[in-house]
PDB file of C-alpha atoms in Angstrom:
ATOM      1  CA  MET T1017       5.867  21.443  -8.597  1.00 38.00           C
ATOM      2  CA  LYS T1018       7.290  19.854  -5.670  1.00 40.00           C
ATOM      3  CA  LYS T1019       6.612  22.878  -3.901  1.00 36.00           C
ATOM      4  CA  LYS T1020       2.488  23.092  -5.020  1.00 36.00           C
ATOM      5  CA  PHE T1021       2.964  19.304  -4.549  1.00 40.00           C
ATOM      6  CA  LEU T1022       3.549  20.141  -0.849  1.00 40.00           C
ATOM      7  CA  ALA T1023       1.004  22.753  -0.310  1.00 36.00           C
ATOM      8  CA  ALA T1024      -1.870  20.563  -1.753  1.00 40.00           C
ATOM      9  CA  VAL T1025      -0.842  17.885   0.531  1.00 43.00           C
ATOM     10  CA  ILE T1026      -0.066  19.738   3.815  1.00 35.00           C
ATOM     11  CA  ALA T1027      -3.842  21.805   2.215  1.00 35.00           C
ATOM     12  CA  GLY T1028      -5.698  18.092   2.957  1.00 39.00           C
ATOM     13  CA  THR T1029      -7.452  16.917   5.571  1.00 34.00           C
ATOM     14  CA  LEU T1030      -5.465  16.570   9.135  1.00 32.00           C
ATOM     15  CA  ALA T1031      -7.476  13.500  10.104  1.00 36.00           C
ATOM     16  CA  ALA T1032      -6.198   9.579  10.165  1.00 36.00           C
ATOM     17  CA  GLY T1033      -8.394   7.129   8.899  1.00 37.00           C
ATOM     18  CA  LEU T1034      -9.444   5.682   5.350  1.00 36.00           C
ATOM     19  CA  CYS T1035      -8.986   9.429   3.892  1.00 39.00           C
ATOM     20  CA  CYS T1036      -6.541   9.760   0.605  1.00 39.00           C
ATOM     21  CA  SER T1037      -3.779  12.394   0.378  1.00 40.00           C
ATOM     22  CA  ASN T1038      -4.273  13.382   3.969  1.00 41.00           C
ATOM     23  CA  VAL T1039      -0.917  14.531   5.771  1.00 39.00           C
ATOM     24  CA  MET T1040      -0.355  13.221   9.892  1.00 40.00           C
ATOM     25  CA  ALA T1041       2.182  15.265  11.318  1.00 40.00           C
ATOM     26  CA  VAL T1042       3.320  14.319  15.002  1.00 39.00           C
ATOM     27  CA  SER T1043       6.391  16.355  17.018  1.00 40.00           C
ATOM     28  CA  GLY T1044       8.080  16.134  20.354  1.00 40.00           C
ATOM     29  CA  ASP T1045      10.302  18.703  21.624  1.00 43.00           C
ATOM     30  CA  THR T1046      13.224  15.812  22.654  1.00 40.00           C
ATOM     31  CA  SER T1047      14.914  13.149  21.110  1.00 50.00           C
ATOM     32  CA  GLU T1048      18.403  11.953  19.675  1.00 84.00           C
ATOM     33  CA  ILE T1049      16.930  11.270  15.891  1.00 92.00           C
ATOM     34  CA  LYS T1050      15.182  14.452  14.292  1.00 93.00           C
ATOM     35  CA  GLY T1051      13.845  15.839  11.105  1.00 96.00           C
ATOM     36  CA  GLU T1052      10.631  15.183   8.260  1.00 96.00           C
ATOM     37  CA  VAL T1053      10.128  11.575   6.799  1.00 98.00           C
ATOM     38  CA  TYR T1054       7.947  12.246   3.860  1.00 98.00           C
ATOM     39  CA  THR T1055       6.143   8.727   3.195  1.00 98.00           C
ATOM     40  CA  PHE T1056       3.865   8.005   0.526  1.00 98.00           C
ATOM     41  CA  ILE T1057       1.617   5.109   2.311  1.00 98.00           C
ATOM     42  CA  ALA T1058      -1.361   3.194   0.377  1.00 95.00           C
ATOM     43  CA  ALA T1059      -4.714   3.901   1.070  1.00 92.00           C
ATOM     44  CA  SER T1060      -5.229   0.544   2.776  1.00 92.00           C
ATOM     45  CA  LEU T1061      -2.677   1.635   5.148  1.00 96.00           C
ATOM     46  CA  SER T1062      -4.115   4.554   6.729  1.00 94.00           C
ATOM     47  CA  ASN T1063      -4.796   3.301  10.087  1.00 93.00           C
ATOM     48  CA  ALA T1064      -2.512   0.747  10.949  1.00 96.00           C
ATOM     49  CA  MET T1065       0.012   3.824  10.295  1.00 98.00           C
ATOM     50  CA  GLU T1066      -2.090   6.130  12.334  1.00 97.00           C
ATOM     51  CA  GLU T1067      -1.721   3.762  15.120  1.00 97.00           C
ATOM     52  CA  ILE T1068       2.519   3.360  14.354  1.00 98.00           C
ATOM     53  CA  GLN T1069       3.223   7.073  14.089  1.00 97.00           C
ATOM     54  CA  LYS T1070       2.011   7.496  17.395  1.00 97.00           C
ATOM     55  CA  ASP T1071       4.728   4.655  18.570  1.00 97.00           C
ATOM     56  CA  PHE T1072       7.217   5.780  16.813  1.00 97.00           C
ATOM     57  CA  ASN T1073       6.812   9.590  18.406  1.00 96.00           C
ATOM     58  CA  GLU T1074       6.932   8.085  21.820  1.00 95.00           C
ATOM     59  CA  ILE T1075      10.901   7.054  21.270  1.00 95.00           C
ATOM     60  CA  TYR T1076      11.495   9.647  18.179  1.00 96.00           C
ATOM     61  CA  PRO T1077       9.591  12.735  19.640  1.00 95.00           C
ATOM     62  CA  ASP T1078      11.616  15.241  17.055  1.00 95.00           C
ATOM     63  CA  VAL T1079      10.827  12.933  13.965  1.00 97.00           C
ATOM     64  CA  GLU T1080       7.427  15.023  12.091  1.00 97.00           C
ATOM     65  CA  ILE T1081       6.228  11.930   9.620  1.00 97.00           C
ATOM     66  CA  LEU T1082       4.295  13.201   6.586  1.00 97.00           C
ATOM     67  CA  TYR T1083       2.279  11.053   5.499  1.00 97.00           C
ATOM     68  CA  ASN T1084       0.876  11.201   1.334  1.00 97.00           C
ATOM     69  CA  ALA T1085      -2.200   8.192   0.888  1.00 96.00           C
ATOM     70  CA  ASP T1086      -3.292   7.569  -1.877  1.00 94.00           C
ATOM     71  CA  SER T1087      -3.894   4.630  -4.276  1.00 92.00           C
ATOM     72  CA  SER T1088       0.066   2.983  -5.213  1.00 94.00           C
ATOM     73  CA  GLY T1089      -0.379   3.733  -9.229  1.00 93.00           C
ATOM     74  CA  THR T1090      -0.869   7.864  -7.963  1.00 95.00           C
ATOM     75  CA  LEU T1091       1.820   7.539  -5.260  1.00 97.00           C
ATOM     76  CA  GLN T1092       4.383   6.500  -8.320  1.00 97.00           C
ATOM     77  CA  THR T1093       3.305   8.789 -10.571  1.00 97.00           C
ATOM     78  CA  GLN T1094       3.967  11.850  -8.689  1.00 98.00           C
ATOM     79  CA  ILE T1095       7.131  10.388  -7.030  1.00 98.00           C
ATOM     80  CA  GLU T1096       8.154   9.936 -10.715  1.00 97.00           C
ATOM     81  CA  GLU T1097       7.288  13.459 -11.399  1.00 97.00           C
ATOM     82  CA  GLY T1098       9.630  14.804  -8.791  1.00 96.00           C
ATOM     83  CA  ALA T1099       7.310  15.327  -5.365  1.00 97.00           C
ATOM     84  CA  ARG T1100       9.099  14.897  -2.445  1.00 96.00           C
ATOM     85  CA  CYS T1101       9.114  11.563  -0.732  1.00 98.00           C
ATOM     86  CA  ASP T1102      10.841   9.714   1.968  1.00 98.00           C
ATOM     87  CA  ILE T1103      10.098   6.253   2.170  1.00 98.00           C
ATOM     88  CA  PHE T1104       6.639   4.516  -0.110  1.00 98.00           C
ATOM     89  CA  PHE T1105       5.041   1.620   1.046  1.00 98.00           C
ATOM     90  CA  SER T1106       2.695   0.448  -1.436  1.00 97.00           C
ATOM     91  CA  ALA T1107       0.834  -2.103  -2.366  1.00 94.00           C
ATOM     92  CA  ALA T1108       1.953  -4.085  -4.819  1.00 93.00           C
ATOM     93  CA  ARG T1109       5.076  -5.261  -5.786  1.00 95.00           C
ATOM     94  CA  LYS T1110       4.612  -3.567  -9.899  1.00 94.00           C
ATOM     95  CA  GLN T1111       4.939   0.313  -8.043  1.00 96.00           C
ATOM     96  CA  MET T1112       7.836  -0.324  -6.478  1.00 98.00           C
ATOM     97  CA  ASP T1113       9.724  -2.192  -9.060  1.00 97.00           C
ATOM     98  CA  ALA T1114       8.648   0.642 -11.318  1.00 97.00           C
ATOM     99  CA  LEU T1115      10.628   3.110  -8.998  1.00 98.00           C
ATOM    100  CA  ILE T1116      13.893   0.741  -8.825  1.00 98.00           C
ATOM    101  CA  GLN T1117      14.088   0.314 -12.039  1.00 97.00           C
ATOM    102  CA  GLY T1118      14.013   4.293 -12.840  1.00 97.00           C
ATOM    103  CA  GLY T1119      16.459   5.218 -10.009  1.00 97.00           C
ATOM    104  CA  GLN T1120      14.163   5.942  -7.435  1.00 97.00           C
ATOM    105  CA  ALA T1121      14.006   4.113  -4.915  1.00 98.00           C
ATOM    106  CA  LYS T1122      16.959   2.544  -3.697  1.00 97.00           C
ATOM    107  CA  LYS T1123      16.055  -1.105  -3.655  1.00 97.00           C
ATOM    108  CA  ASP T1124      19.053  -2.997  -1.087  1.00 97.00           C
ATOM    109  CA  SER T1125      16.366  -0.734   1.263  1.00 97.00           C
ATOM    110  CA  VAL T1126      12.995  -2.488   0.229  1.00 98.00           C
ATOM    111  CA  VAL T1127      11.304  -5.330   1.903  1.00 97.00           C
ATOM    112  CA  ASP T1128       8.336  -7.268   1.329  1.00 97.00           C
ATOM    113  CA  LEU T1129       6.905  -6.951   4.713  1.00 97.00           C
ATOM    114  CA  LEU T1130       3.195  -7.326   4.339  1.00 97.00           C
ATOM    115  CA  GLU T1131       0.575  -9.762   2.834  1.00 95.00           C
ATOM    116  CA  ASN T1132      -3.018  -8.763   2.956  1.00 95.00           C
ATOM    117  CA  LYS T1133      -5.956 -10.837   1.135  1.00 95.00           C
ATOM    118  CA  VAL T1134      -9.014  -9.926  -1.813  1.00 96.00           C
ATOM    119  CA  VAL T1135     -12.535 -10.044  -1.008  1.00 97.00           C
ATOM    120  CA  LEU T1136     -15.724  -9.547  -2.050  1.00 98.00           C
ATOM    121  CA  ILE T1137     -18.006  -7.081  -0.039  1.00 98.00           C
ATOM    122  CA  LYS T1138     -21.644  -5.919   0.018  1.00 98.00           C
ATOM    123  CA  PRO T1139     -23.181  -3.182   2.552  1.00 97.00           C
ATOM    124  CA  LYS T1140     -24.584  -4.985   6.050  1.00 95.00           C
ATOM    125  CA  ASP T1141     -27.309  -6.678   5.951  1.00 90.00           C
ATOM    126  CA  GLY T1142     -27.590  -5.763   2.233  1.00 93.00           C
ATOM    127  CA  HIS T1143     -29.345  -7.901  -0.298  1.00 94.00           C
ATOM    128  CA  THR T1144     -27.789  -9.796  -3.281  1.00 96.00           C
ATOM    129  CA  LYS T1145     -27.450 -12.818  -5.247  1.00 97.00           C
ATOM    130  CA  VAL T1146     -24.126 -13.081  -5.373  1.00 97.00           C
ATOM    131  CA  THR T1147     -22.084 -15.969  -3.480  1.00 97.00           C
ATOM    132  CA  GLY T1148     -18.831 -15.557  -4.523  1.00 97.00           C
ATOM    133  CA  PHE T1149     -16.288 -13.865  -7.656  1.00 98.00           C
ATOM    134  CA  GLU T1150     -17.421 -17.023  -9.720  1.00 97.00           C
ATOM    135  CA  ASN T1151     -20.837 -15.462  -9.932  1.00 97.00           C
ATOM    136  CA  ILE T1152     -20.386 -11.398  -9.130  1.00 98.00           C
ATOM    137  CA  THR T1153     -21.934 -10.798 -12.659  1.00 97.00           C
ATOM    138  CA  GLN T1154     -25.340 -11.508 -11.291  1.00 97.00           C
ATOM    139  CA  ALA T1155     -25.082  -7.948  -9.099  1.00 97.00           C
ATOM    140  CA  GLU T1156     -26.680  -4.580 -10.924  1.00 96.00           C
ATOM    141  CA  ASN T1157     -23.714  -3.009 -10.370  1.00 97.00           C
ATOM    142  CA  LEU T1158     -19.747  -3.239  -8.678  1.00 98.00           C
ATOM    143  CA  ALA T1159     -18.216  -0.446  -7.068  1.00 98.00           C
ATOM    144  CA  LEU T1160     -14.112  -1.637  -8.470  1.00 97.00           C
ATOM    145  CA  ALA T1161     -10.587   0.198  -8.466  1.00 96.00           C
ATOM    146  CA  GLY T1162      -8.962   1.293 -11.525  1.00 94.00           C
ATOM    147  CA  ASP T1163      -6.639  -0.427 -13.209  1.00 92.00           C
ATOM    148  CA  SER T1164      -4.023   1.153 -12.068  1.00 89.00           C
ATOM    149  CA  VAL T1165      -4.322   0.272  -8.900  1.00 92.00           C
ATOM    150  CA  PRO T1166      -2.942  -2.871  -7.180  1.00 92.00           C
ATOM    151  CA  VAL T1167      -6.647  -3.995  -5.842  1.00 94.00           C
ATOM    152  CA  GLY T1168      -8.267  -2.502  -9.356  1.00 95.00           C
ATOM    153  CA  GLN T1169      -4.930  -4.833 -10.943  1.00 95.00           C
ATOM    154  CA  TYR T1170      -5.893  -8.160  -8.511  1.00 96.00           C
ATOM    155  CA  ALA T1171      -9.423  -8.182  -9.345  1.00 97.00           C
ATOM    156  CA  ARG T1172      -9.165  -8.001 -12.921  1.00 97.00           C
ATOM    157  CA  GLU T1173      -6.637 -10.868 -12.987  1.00 97.00           C
ATOM    158  CA  ILE T1174      -8.914 -12.814 -10.520  1.00 97.00           C
ATOM    159  CA  PHE T1175     -11.943 -11.960 -12.947  1.00 98.00           C
ATOM    160  CA  ALA T1176      -9.758 -13.061 -16.012  1.00 97.00           C
ATOM    161  CA  ASN T1177      -8.436 -16.932 -14.330  1.00 97.00           C
ATOM    162  CA  LEU T1178     -12.259 -17.693 -13.715  1.00 97.00           C
ATOM    163  CA  GLY T1179     -12.957 -16.373 -17.246  1.00 97.00           C
ATOM    164  CA  ILE T1180     -15.819 -13.953 -16.759  1.00 97.00           C
ATOM    165  CA  SER T1181     -13.153 -10.771 -17.496  1.00 97.00           C
ATOM    166  CA  ASP T1182     -15.694  -9.768 -20.956  1.00 97.00           C
ATOM    167  CA  ASP T1183     -18.528 -10.233 -18.746  1.00 97.00           C
ATOM    168  CA  VAL T1184     -17.488  -8.409 -15.859  1.00 97.00           C
ATOM    169  CA  ASP T1185     -16.845  -5.348 -18.141  1.00 97.00           C
ATOM    170  CA  LYS T1186     -20.404  -5.162 -19.464  1.00 96.00           C
ATOM    171  CA  MET T1187     -21.884  -3.993 -15.747  1.00 97.00           C
ATOM    172  CA  GLU T1188     -22.676  -1.573 -14.340  1.00 97.00           C
ATOM    173  CA  ILE T1189     -19.058  -0.574 -12.724  1.00 97.00           C
ATOM    174  CA  ASN T1190     -18.505   2.621 -10.954  1.00 97.00           C
ATOM    175  CA  GLU T1191     -14.555   2.931 -10.515  1.00 97.00           C
ATOM    176  CA  GLY T1192     -12.944   4.317  -7.788  1.00 95.00           C
ATOM    177  CA  LYS T1193      -9.280   5.963  -8.099  1.00 92.00           C
ATOM    178  CA  ASN T1194      -8.317   3.861  -5.258  1.00 91.00           C
ATOM    179  CA  VAL T1195      -9.474   1.299  -2.966  1.00 92.00           C
ATOM    180  CA  THR T1196     -10.972   4.121   0.128  1.00 92.00           C
ATOM    181  CA  GLU T1197     -13.368   5.407  -2.759  1.00 95.00           C
ATOM    182  CA  VAL T1198     -14.402   1.294  -3.553  1.00 97.00           C
ATOM    183  CA  LEU T1199     -15.076   0.916  -0.311  1.00 96.00           C
ATOM    184  CA  ALA T1200     -17.381   4.127   0.978  1.00 96.00           C
ATOM    185  CA  ALA T1201     -18.937   2.724  -2.567  1.00 97.00           C
ATOM    186  CA  VAL T1202     -19.983  -0.218  -0.768  1.00 97.00           C
ATOM    187  CA  SER T1203     -20.737   1.072   2.698  1.00 96.00           C
ATOM    188  CA  GLU T1204     -23.244   3.814   1.989  1.00 96.00           C
ATOM    189  CA  GLY T1205     -25.583   1.486  -0.328  1.00 96.00           C
ATOM    190  CA  SER T1206     -24.234   2.685  -3.527  1.00 96.00           C
ATOM    191  CA  ASN T1207     -23.643  -0.262  -4.832  1.00 97.00           C
ATOM    192  CA  GLU T1208     -24.551  -3.864  -4.286  1.00 98.00           C
ATOM    193  CA  VAL T1209     -20.461  -5.251  -4.092  1.00 98.00           C
ATOM    194  CA  GLY T1210     -17.330  -3.570  -4.155  1.00 98.00           C
ATOM    195  CA  VAL T1211     -13.736  -5.275  -4.466  1.00 98.00           C
ATOM    196  CA  VAL T1212     -11.879  -4.432  -1.731  1.00 97.00           C
ATOM    197  CA  TYR T1213      -9.310  -5.937   1.058  1.00 95.00           C
ATOM    198  CA  ALA T1214      -9.729  -7.677   3.682  1.00 94.00           C
ATOM    199  CA  THR T1215      -8.341  -5.235   5.830  1.00 94.00           C
ATOM    200  CA  ASP T1216      -9.995  -2.282   4.192  1.00 92.00           C
ATOM    201  CA  ALA T1217     -13.606  -4.976   5.382  1.00 94.00           C
ATOM    202  CA  ALA T1218     -12.426  -5.296   8.899  1.00 92.00           C
ATOM    203  CA  SER T1219     -11.854  -1.613   9.565  1.00 90.00           C
ATOM    204  CA  VAL T1220     -15.287  -0.888   8.898  1.00 93.00           C
ATOM    205  CA  ALA T1221     -17.228  -4.166   9.945  1.00 92.00           C
ATOM    206  CA  ASP T1222     -20.506  -2.123  10.727  1.00 95.00           C
ATOM    207  CA  SER T1223     -20.948  -0.921   7.484  1.00 96.00           C
ATOM    208  CA  VAL T1224     -19.774  -3.941   5.282  1.00 97.00           C
ATOM    209  CA  GLU T1225     -20.221  -7.610   5.214  1.00 97.00           C
ATOM    210  CA  ILE T1226     -17.239 -10.020   3.101  1.00 97.00           C
ATOM    211  CA  ILE T1227     -18.723 -12.536   0.761  1.00 97.00           C
ATOM    212  CA  ALA T1228     -15.860 -14.418  -0.098  1.00 97.00           C
ATOM    213  CA  GLU T1229     -12.424 -14.424  -0.061  1.00 96.00           C
ATOM    214  CA  ALA T1230     -10.654 -14.623  -3.943  1.00 96.00           C
ATOM    215  CA  PRO T1231     -11.114 -17.908  -4.896  1.00 95.00           C
ATOM    216  CA  GLU T1232      -7.735 -20.613  -4.407  1.00 92.00           C
ATOM    217  CA  GLY T1233      -6.039 -20.386  -7.715  1.00 93.00           C
ATOM    218  CA  SER T1234      -7.500 -17.329  -8.978  1.00 95.00           C
ATOM    219  CA  LEU T1235      -4.751 -15.243  -7.761  1.00 93.00           C
ATOM    220  CA  GLN T1236      -1.603 -16.521  -9.042  1.00 90.00           C
ATOM    221  CA  THR T1237      -0.153 -12.486  -7.986  1.00 87.00           C
ATOM    222  CA  PRO T1238       0.778 -12.280  -4.270  1.00 88.00           C
ATOM    223  CA  VAL T1239      -1.048  -9.699  -2.386  1.00 94.00           C
ATOM    224  CA  LEU T1240       2.432  -7.863  -0.929  1.00 96.00           C
ATOM    225  CA  TYR T1241       3.436  -4.735   0.568  1.00 97.00           C
ATOM    226  CA  PRO T1242       6.507  -3.493  -0.153  1.00 98.00           C
ATOM    227  CA  VAL T1243       8.214  -0.784   1.437  1.00 98.00           C
ATOM    228  CA  GLY T1244      11.406   1.237   0.824  1.00 98.00           C
ATOM    229  CA  LEU T1245      13.278   4.056   1.163  1.00 98.00           C
ATOM    230  CA  ILE T1246      12.977   6.949  -1.948  1.00 98.00           C
ATOM    231  CA  GLU T1247      16.215   8.920  -3.432  1.00 96.00           C
ATOM    232  CA  ASP T1248      15.069  12.356  -1.788  1.00 95.00           C
ATOM    233  CA  GLN T1249      17.554  15.050  -2.872  1.00 92.00           C
ATOM    234  CA  GLU T1250      15.808  17.717  -0.903  1.00 93.00           C
ATOM    235  CA  ALA T1251      16.495  16.141   2.376  1.00 94.00           C
ATOM    236  CA  GLY T1252      19.300  17.305   5.281  1.00 94.00           C
ATOM    237  CA  GLU T1253      21.005  14.736   7.429  1.00 95.00           C
ATOM    238  CA  GLU T1254      18.816  14.822   9.677  1.00 95.00           C
ATOM    239  CA  ASP T1255      15.737  13.628   7.127  1.00 96.00           C
ATOM    240  CA  THR T1256      17.473  11.114   6.139  1.00 96.00           C
ATOM    241  CA  GLU T1257      18.206   9.750   9.358  1.00 96.00           C
ATOM    242  CA  ALA T1258      14.884   9.899  10.894  1.00 97.00           C
ATOM    243  CA  ALA T1259      13.808   8.140   7.348  1.00 97.00           C
ATOM    244  CA  ASP T1260      16.594   5.251   7.927  1.00 97.00           C
ATOM    245  CA  ALA T1261      14.651   4.910  11.621  1.00 97.00           C
ATOM    246  CA  PHE T1262      11.034   5.027  10.377  1.00 98.00           C
ATOM    247  CA  LEU T1263      11.800   2.360   8.349  1.00 98.00           C
ATOM    248  CA  LYS T1264      13.798  -0.130  10.308  1.00 97.00           C
ATOM    249  CA  TYR T1265      10.510   0.699  12.896  1.00 98.00           C
ATOM    250  CA  LEU T1266       8.043  -0.202  10.036  1.00 98.00           C
ATOM    251  CA  GLN T1267      10.144  -4.070  10.560  1.00 97.00           C
ATOM    252  CA  THR T1268       9.930  -3.934  14.499  1.00 97.00           C
ATOM    253  CA  ASP T1269       8.047  -6.742  16.499  1.00 97.00           C
ATOM    254  CA  ALA T1270       6.204  -3.847  17.439  1.00 97.00           C
ATOM    255  CA  ALA T1271       5.364  -2.250  14.786  1.00 98.00           C
ATOM    256  CA  LEU T1272       4.150  -6.147  12.995  1.00 97.00           C
ATOM    257  CA  LYS T1273       2.101  -6.597  15.805  1.00 97.00           C
ATOM    258  CA  VAL T1274       0.180  -3.231  15.029  1.00 97.00           C
ATOM    259  CA  PHE T1275      -0.536  -4.635  11.616  1.00 97.00           C
ATOM    260  CA  GLU T1276      -1.913  -7.623  12.223  1.00 96.00           C
ATOM    261  CA  GLU T1277      -4.223  -6.305  14.514  1.00 94.00           C
ATOM    262  CA  TYR T1278      -5.409  -4.449  11.314  1.00 93.00           C
ATOM    263  CA  GLY T1279      -5.673  -7.587  10.064  1.00 92.00           C
ATOM    264  CA  PHE T1280      -2.673  -7.514   7.596  1.00 95.00           C
ATOM    265  CA  THR T1281      -0.192 -10.779   7.953  1.00 94.00           C
ATOM    266  CA  PRO T1282       3.583 -10.418   7.969  1.00 96.00           C
ATOM    267  CA  TYR T1283       5.567 -11.644   5.181  1.00 95.00           C
ATOM    268  CA  THR T1284       8.556 -14.150   4.996  1.00 88.00           C
ATOM    269  CA  ALA T1285       9.056 -15.650   1.653  1.00 76.00           C
ATOM    270  CA  ASN T1286       9.595 -19.273   1.372  1.00 57.00           C
ATOM    271  CA  GLU T1287      12.249 -21.661   0.891  1.00 41.00           C
ATOM    272  CA  THR T1288      11.574 -21.221  -2.737  1.00 37.00           C
ATOM    273  CA  GLU T1289      11.888 -17.674  -3.344  1.00 48.00           C
ATOM    274  CA  ALA T1290      14.628 -16.824  -1.111  1.00 46.00           C
ATOM    275  CA  ALA T1291      16.671 -19.203  -3.446  1.00 44.00           C
ATOM    276  CA  GLU T1292      15.472 -17.394  -6.293  1.00 49.00           C
ATOM    277  CA  ASP T1293      16.372 -14.325  -4.361  1.00 52.00           C
ATOM    278  CA  ALA T1294      19.555 -15.548  -3.113  1.00 48.00           C
ATOM    279  CA  ALA T1295      20.830 -16.607  -6.651  1.00 50.00           C
ATOM    280  CA  ALA T1296      19.646 -12.708  -8.696  1.00 51.00           C
ATOM    281  CA  ALA T1297      21.222 -11.777  -6.025  1.00 49.00           C
ATOM    282  CA  ASP T1298      24.665 -13.759  -6.556  1.00 54.00           C
ATOM    283  CA  SER T1299      23.982 -12.583 -10.486  1.00 49.00           C
ATOM    284  CA  GLU T1300      23.979  -9.614  -9.649  1.00 52.00           C
ATOM    285  CA  ALA T1301      27.326  -9.042  -8.172  1.00 48.00           C
ATOM    286  CA  SER T1302      29.005 -11.269 -10.563  1.00 51.00           C
ATOM    287  CA  ASP T1303      27.340  -8.831 -13.573  1.00 52.00           C
ATOM    288  CA  LYS T1304      28.820  -5.963 -11.696  1.00 48.00           C
ATOM    289  CA  ALA T1305      32.414  -7.881 -10.485  1.00 49.00           C
ATOM    290  CA  GLU T1306      32.240  -8.853 -14.621  1.00 54.00           C
ATOM    291  CA  THR T1307      32.190  -5.036 -15.827  1.00 49.00           C
ATOM    292  CA  GLU T1308      33.680  -3.527 -12.976  1.00 51.00           C
ATOM    293  CA  GLU T1309      36.956  -6.056 -14.236  1.00 54.00           C
ATOM    294  CA  ALA T1310      36.714  -5.286 -17.809  1.00 51.00           C
ATOM    295  CA  ALA T1311      36.949  -1.495 -16.404  1.00 50.00           C
TER     296      ALA T1311
END
């Protein structure tokens, strides 16, 4: 299965941008660190990660970054089924947490790195009566990611909190397998409105317009992008070292600046969240110590 998956990935388009399940690789001649890093990224990260890869390879030209870009839910499933992966960069905590619980993701390496916003869009200069999420059902049709896709999950949470879920379900919905498909459907004029991330809308500003952001209080789940290492049994020592280097680079000021240029916001935990994380860590350490003593 692993060989079949890799073949499918490499057979994909070698172009960057809003393209699903694609692979981009750059290699050089000299570097103290070298190896292959299989990096699974949420589709909404594609453009930023292409630029970051180029910057990274100026420092480590002998490290080959192999990207697989798709919805976080699809990537999670591929990892669970045994696809080779060194780094997972998700568009939501749900998928990362599932991999941590399943033992595929290395918990201590996971970092909530970025934040995004959920927005309602329409084609550039397109006509619609919709002025926000509250009256989205006035549209003739809607482009919406599936409920296994983070942006689709966020959208459904917004509809539920606004009390319009049943009315939205009655609409003509064009369900995309990831945010890229939703963006394409609206930018091409196939759908009157759609729900995507703010960063996606900004990437094709000449084709779509933002109608509104999610109303305050309608989305209680933070739109976080966690990144972390995955247990890769096929990775050699050089590959593991290269993956560590790339994960660290993604957290540098240089990389965060690129993400900001593409509309993301570096995530900073507030004092309450930091305290909760610290308490959880202390509790886990205490439980571990008690278990060891009992043994």
